[in-house]
Each structure stands twice: as structure tokens, then as C-alpha cells.
């Protein structure tokens, strides 16, 4: 909430660009919001490690590791679209044990703990019951380095031909939470980062969804699938069939 509310309060500064890419952007507010989240964490847990999209270090062996995406959906935020969020998760012994995804504009906060229910604003959420791939709505994204990763378009094309609708919403953590809450039936990404899906993935699993790392690309980047569980295997076959071999 500290990170997301800082971004929302300063939304008139959403055009202050720190770094620009062909298909993405980094704002000064991305950096500021990560600091806001880190301040809250370190005030209570000063010895814990923090990994964020805007800095920090990854240690797979760390006893306690906080994983922060201060603004997921930065391009949406910059253009005034409401679908963006702040995501925070904590891993203990290599396993995510708690997570929160906060959408400031939508006034929604998704949460979960390892042994508790998935919630949105304190009310339980559940994955959908769609059983047929052709009836499913599937969310996905495109890499900012799409020119170097054209297979993401192959995945999008393959999936679009098999499902009711494919949608690109622009914020991975929001997408996975929408699977958790039954608003979508699945989310796929041919290359996504740990900070995008750490919190949302736990929320989805506690909501009855199924998550899978199809392929590990690095310590913090994966090919990732999240579904309601009922269409998982069918969708996985489509996605894997479209990936480079």
C-alpha cells in the first residue's frame, strides 16, 4: 500500500521518465515506490534481504527474501490506464509464504498466506470452473524485447486460435490475480520475472488455481503458466507447441 499509494498520489508526475525503451519505460516513480516498500519492510525486518525490479540481489539460499515490484504495469500507469499495481511477496526457505497485490486505482488488495485463503479486500476469491479451452479467456503479455523474442507472437497466435479470447492487459500480477478471482481462466507468459508473479502466484494457488514454471530461463526469469487447473494441461500443450525448440 505504501508503494502503490505513493504512485497514485504522484500520478501527475507519471511522465517523468528515467529510462525509455522501444516497448517499455522506466519512471522515476518506479524507483521511489520501491524505496517506499523497502522502508516499510526494513523498519520491521532490518536484517531481511530485499529483491526488487528496481534493485536488490537474489539469493536462493536466503532464509528470508522479500520480492517487490513497485509498479507492475508502468506503461499503463504512464498513460493513465487503471490496471497497474504494487506487488510484495516474502519467501522463507525458498518458498513464498505471503503475498499482496494492491491496485490503488481499483481500490483492490489481493492477499494470501501459505496456509490461508486467497482474499480480495478481505473476502475470499476462487478460480473459475471453466473446463473447455474453447470457452476460456486467457491473459498474456509481450516482452519489451519483442524484436528479439518473436516466438511470443507465435504463442499468442497459437493460443488465440484455441481459446474464446486472448487478452493483453499490461500488468502480469494483476493478470494472475484475475485468474485467482475467476475473472480470467488462465495467464501465460513466455518470459516473465520473479517479482511479477511471486505474490500473485501464491494468491492464485490459494484460490485453487494451478501455477507452473514451464521453463526456467534464469534465477529470476521463467516461462510461466497459471490456470484454473481445469484447462491447464490442454493450454500447456498449446503453449509448449509454440515455443522455440
Short mmCIF file of C-alpha atoms in Angstrom, two decimals:
data_model
loop_
_atom_site.label_atom_id
_atom_site.label_comp_id
_atom_site.label_asym_id
_atom_site.label_seq_id
_atom_site.Cartn_x
_atom_site.Cartn_y
_atom_site.Cartn_z
CA UNK A 1 0.00 0.00 0.00
CA UNK A 2 2.88 2.38 0.74
CA UNK A 3 4.33 1.86 -2.73
CA UNK A 4 1.02 1.98 -4.58
CA UNK A 5 -0.33 4.99 -2.73
CA UNK A 6 2.89 6.91 -3.38
CA UNK A 7 2.44 6.28 -7.10
CA UNK A 8 -1.23 7.27 -7.01
CA UNK A 9 -0.58 10.42 -5.00
CA UNK A 10 2.07 11.46 -7.52
CA UNK A 11 0.21 10.39 -10.65
CA UNK A 12 0.66 13.89 -12.11
CA UNK A 13 4.38 13.02 -12.34
CA UNK A 14 3.77 9.90 -14.43
CA UNK A 15 5.65 11.36 -17.41
CA UNK A 16 8.94 11.78 -15.51
CA UNK A 17 10.95 9.18 -17.42
CA UNK A 18 14.17 7.72 -16.02
CA UNK A 19 14.81 5.37 -18.94
CA UNK A 20 12.98 4.70 -22.19
CA UNK A 21 12.95 1.51 -24.27
CA UNK A 22 11.40 0.68 -27.64
CA UNK A 23 8.44 -1.06 -25.97
CA UNK A 24 8.72 -0.10 -22.31
CA UNK A 25 9.60 2.71 -19.94
CA UNK A 26 11.15 3.20 -16.51
CA UNK A 27 9.87 6.10 -14.41
CA UNK A 28 11.43 7.96 -11.50
CA UNK A 29 8.34 6.86 -9.58
CA UNK A 30 9.29 3.19 -10.10
CA UNK A 31 12.45 3.86 -8.10
CA UNK A 32 10.71 5.97 -5.47
CA UNK A 33 7.95 3.43 -4.91
CA UNK A 34 10.43 0.62 -4.40
CA UNK A 35 12.13 2.72 -1.72
CA UNK A 36 8.75 3.25 -0.04
CA UNK A 37 8.14 -0.50 0.08
CA UNK A 38 11.67 -1.21 1.31
CA UNK A 39 11.30 1.33 4.11
CA UNK A 40 8.24 -0.47 5.45
CA UNK A 41 9.96 -3.86 5.26
CA UNK A 42 13.23 -2.77 6.84
CA UNK A 43 11.50 -0.89 9.66
CA UNK A 44 10.25 -4.26 10.91
CA UNK A 45 12.77 -6.70 9.45
CA UNK A 46 16.08 -4.83 9.08
CA UNK A 47 18.12 -7.98 8.52
CA UNK A 48 15.98 -9.43 5.73
CA UNK A 49 17.10 -9.34 2.09
CA UNK A 50 15.05 -7.43 -0.49
CA UNK A 51 14.91 -8.16 -4.21
CA UNK A 52 13.03 -5.73 -6.40
CA UNK A 53 12.57 -4.92 -10.03
CA UNK A 54 14.43 -1.69 -9.28
CA UNK A 55 17.36 -3.24 -7.43
CA UNK A 56 18.45 -5.64 -4.74
CA UNK A 57 20.02 -9.07 -5.00
CA UNK A 58 18.73 -12.60 -5.42
CA UNK A 59 19.97 -15.32 -3.09
CA UNK A 60 18.20 -18.65 -3.48
CA UNK A 61 19.59 -19.75 -0.11
CA UNK A 62 18.41 -16.66 1.81
CA UNK A 63 16.41 -17.50 4.94
CA UNK A 64 14.07 -14.56 4.32
CA UNK A 65 13.74 -12.75 0.99
CA UNK A 66 11.23 -10.01 0.18
CA UNK A 67 10.33 -9.66 -3.50
CA UNK A 68 8.99 -6.28 -4.66
CA UNK A 69 7.53 -4.94 -7.89
CA UNK A 70 6.78 -1.31 -7.01
CA UNK A 71 4.73 -0.53 -10.13
CA UNK A 72 3.74 -3.50 -12.26
CA UNK A 73 2.20 -2.12 -15.41
CA UNK A 74 4.31 1.02 -15.65
CA UNK A 75 3.27 1.75 -19.24
CA UNK A 76 -0.40 1.51 -18.22
CA UNK A 77 0.31 3.85 -15.31
CA UNK A 78 2.14 6.33 -17.52
CA UNK A 79 -0.77 6.52 -19.98
CA UNK A 80 -3.45 6.81 -17.30
CA UNK A 81 -4.87 3.29 -17.59
CA UNK A 82 -6.10 1.98 -14.22
CA UNK A 83 -4.70 -1.56 -14.47
CA UNK A 84 -1.42 -1.34 -12.58
CA UNK A 85 -0.41 -2.48 -9.12
CA UNK A 86 2.24 -2.81 -6.45
CA UNK A 87 3.27 -6.36 -5.55
CA UNK A 88 5.14 -7.62 -2.49
CA UNK A 89 5.92 -11.22 -1.52
CA UNK A 90 8.13 -12.83 1.09
CA UNK A 91 9.97 -16.13 0.75
CA UNK A 92 11.08 -18.24 3.69
CA UNK A 93 13.49 -21.05 2.96
CA UNK A 94 12.92 -20.69 -0.77
CA UNK A 95 9.10 -20.85 -0.58
CA UNK A 96 6.73 -17.89 -0.92
CA UNK A 97 4.75 -17.76 2.34
CA UNK A 98 2.84 -14.48 1.97
CA UNK A 99 1.97 -12.04 -0.75
CA UNK A 100 -0.09 -8.95 -1.52
CA UNK A 101 -1.02 -7.26 -4.80
CA UNK A 102 -2.53 -3.79 -4.44
CA UNK A 103 -4.38 -1.97 -7.24
CA UNK A 104 -4.67 1.64 -5.99
CA UNK A 105 -7.00 3.00 -8.69
CA UNK A 106 -9.32 -0.01 -8.49
CA UNK A 107 -9.14 0.02 -4.66
CA UNK A 108 -8.48 -3.72 -4.55
CA UNK A 109 -5.92 -5.54 -2.45
CA UNK A 110 -5.39 -9.26 -3.12
CA UNK A 111 -3.65 -11.20 -0.34
CA UNK A 112 -2.72 -14.72 0.66
CA UNK A 113 -0.58 -16.65 3.10
CA UNK A 114 0.80 -20.14 2.64
CA UNK A 115 -1.84 -21.73 4.84
CA UNK A 116 -4.67 -19.24 4.45
CA UNK A 117 -7.29 -18.40 1.83
CA UNK A 118 -6.83 -16.06 -1.11
CA UNK A 119 -8.64 -12.80 -0.43
CA UNK A 120 -9.59 -9.56 -2.16
CA UNK A 121 -10.33 -6.75 0.28
CA UNK A 122 -10.83 -9.36 2.97
CA UNK A 123 -13.31 -11.52 1.02
CA UNK A 124 -12.35 -14.98 -0.32
CA UNK A 125 -11.76 -15.41 -4.05
CA UNK A 126 -11.75 -18.57 -6.13
CA UNK A 127 -10.55 -19.65 -9.55
CA UNK A 128 -13.10 -20.22 -12.31
CA UNK A 129 -14.75 -23.53 -13.17
CA UNK A 130 -14.29 -23.31 -16.96
CA UNK A 131 -13.47 -26.80 -18.24
CA UNK A 132 -13.24 -26.34 -22.01
CA UNK A 133 -10.31 -24.47 -23.55
CA UNK A 134 -12.53 -23.06 -26.27
CA UNK A 135 -14.65 -21.35 -23.62
CA UNK A 136 -11.69 -19.76 -21.83
CA UNK A 137 -10.43 -16.21 -21.65
CA UNK A 138 -6.63 -16.23 -21.42
CA UNK A 139 -4.47 -13.28 -20.42
CA UNK A 140 -0.92 -12.82 -21.65
CA UNK A 141 1.78 -10.25 -22.31
CA UNK A 142 4.51 -9.36 -24.77
CA UNK A 143 8.20 -8.91 -23.97
CA UNK A 144 9.65 -5.41 -24.16
CA UNK A 145 12.35 -7.09 -26.29
CA UNK A 146 9.75 -8.44 -28.66
CA UNK A 147 12.00 -7.89 -31.67
CA UNK A 148 14.43 -10.42 -30.22
CA UNK A 149 11.70 -12.76 -28.97
CA UNK A 150 9.24 -13.11 -31.83
CA UNK A 151 8.16 -16.50 -30.51
CA UNK A 152 5.96 -14.58 -28.05
CA UNK A 153 3.83 -13.69 -31.06
CA UNK A 154 3.79 -17.36 -32.05
CA UNK A 155 2.48 -18.25 -28.60
CA UNK A 156 -0.16 -15.51 -28.78
CA UNK A 157 -1.30 -16.69 -32.20
CA UNK A 158 -1.44 -20.35 -31.19
CA UNK A 159 -3.39 -19.62 -28.01
CA UNK A 160 -5.76 -17.18 -29.74
CA UNK A 161 -6.79 -19.91 -32.17
CA UNK A 162 -7.73 -22.31 -29.36
CA UNK A 163 -9.47 -20.15 -26.73
CA UNK A 164 -12.55 -17.94 -26.70
CA UNK A 165 -10.49 -14.78 -26.32
CA UNK A 166 -6.87 -13.84 -25.58
CA UNK A 167 -6.28 -10.51 -23.89
CA UNK A 168 -3.22 -8.37 -23.19
CA UNK A 169 -3.94 -6.22 -20.12
CA UNK A 170 -0.42 -4.94 -19.40
CA UNK A 171 0.25 -5.97 -15.78
CA UNK A 172 1.26 -9.55 -15.02
CA UNK A 173 0.50 -9.51 -11.30
CA UNK A 174 -2.99 -8.16 -12.00
CA UNK A 175 -3.49 -10.86 -14.64
CA UNK A 176 -2.62 -13.67 -12.24
CA UNK A 177 -4.87 -12.20 -9.54
CA UNK A 178 -7.67 -12.11 -12.10
CA UNK A 179 -7.16 -15.83 -12.62
CA UNK A 180 -7.27 -16.25 -8.84
CA UNK A 181 -10.58 -14.38 -8.67
CA UNK A 182 -12.20 -16.15 -11.63
CA UNK A 183 -12.23 -13.08 -13.87
CA UNK A 184 -9.99 -14.94 -16.31
CA UNK A 185 -9.34 -18.63 -16.79
CA UNK A 186 -5.59 -18.56 -17.41
CA UNK A 187 -2.46 -16.45 -17.78
CA UNK A 188 0.59 -17.33 -19.87
CA UNK A 189 3.91 -15.60 -20.40
CA UNK A 190 6.84 -16.78 -22.49
CA UNK A 191 9.23 -14.72 -20.36
CA UNK A 192 8.25 -13.23 -17.01
CA UNK A 193 10.21 -12.17 -13.92
CA UNK A 194 10.03 -13.44 -10.36
CA UNK A 195 8.87 -10.09 -8.96
CA UNK A 196 5.92 -10.10 -11.37
CA UNK A 197 4.46 -13.40 -10.20
CA UNK A 198 5.81 -14.18 -6.71
CA UNK A 199 2.92 -12.68 -4.74
CA UNK A 200 0.22 -13.21 -7.36
CA UNK A 201 1.25 -16.83 -7.89
CA UNK A 202 0.72 -17.66 -4.23
CA UNK A 203 -2.63 -15.85 -4.27
CA UNK A 204 -3.68 -17.90 -7.31
CA UNK A 205 -2.65 -21.21 -5.76
CA UNK A 206 -4.52 -20.45 -2.55
CA UNK A 207 -7.57 -19.63 -4.70
CA UNK A 208 -7.47 -23.10 -6.22
CA UNK A 209 -5.58 -22.22 -9.38
CA UNK A 210 -2.56 -24.10 -10.69
CA UNK A 211 0.78 -22.47 -11.50
CA UNK A 212 3.73 -23.95 -13.35
CA UNK A 213 7.18 -22.83 -14.42
CA UNK A 214 7.30 -24.37 -17.89
CA UNK A 215 10.96 -23.47 -18.30
CA UNK A 216 13.48 -21.67 -16.11
CA UNK A 217 15.38 -19.06 -18.15
CA UNK A 218 17.43 -17.68 -15.23
CA UNK A 219 17.22 -17.46 -11.46
CA UNK A 220 14.58 -14.74 -11.81
CA UNK A 221 13.01 -15.27 -15.26
CA UNK A 222 10.68 -18.03 -16.42
CA UNK A 223 8.20 -19.29 -18.95
CA UNK A 224 5.10 -19.34 -16.79
CA UNK A 225 1.58 -20.70 -16.82
CA UNK A 226 -1.27 -20.09 -14.39
CA UNK A 227 -4.71 -21.60 -14.94
CA UNK A 228 -7.87 -22.50 -13.09
CA UNK A 229 -6.48 -26.05 -13.12
CA UNK A 230 -9.24 -27.50 -15.28
CA UNK A 231 -7.78 -26.32 -18.61
CA UNK A 232 -4.14 -26.48 -17.52
CA UNK A 233 -2.89 -29.49 -19.46
CA UNK A 234 -4.70 -28.54 -22.67
CA UNK A 235 -3.37 -24.99 -22.59
CA UNK A 236 0.11 -26.15 -21.66
CA UNK A 237 0.22 -28.33 -24.79
CA UNK A 238 -0.68 -25.33 -26.96
CA UNK A 239 1.91 -23.07 -25.35
CA UNK A 240 4.75 -25.60 -25.41
CA UNK A 241 3.99 -26.42 -29.03
CA UNK A 242 4.51 -22.77 -29.99
CA UNK A 243 7.77 -22.23 -28.07
CA UNK A 244 11.20 -22.49 -29.71
CA UNK A 245 12.75 -25.95 -29.54
#
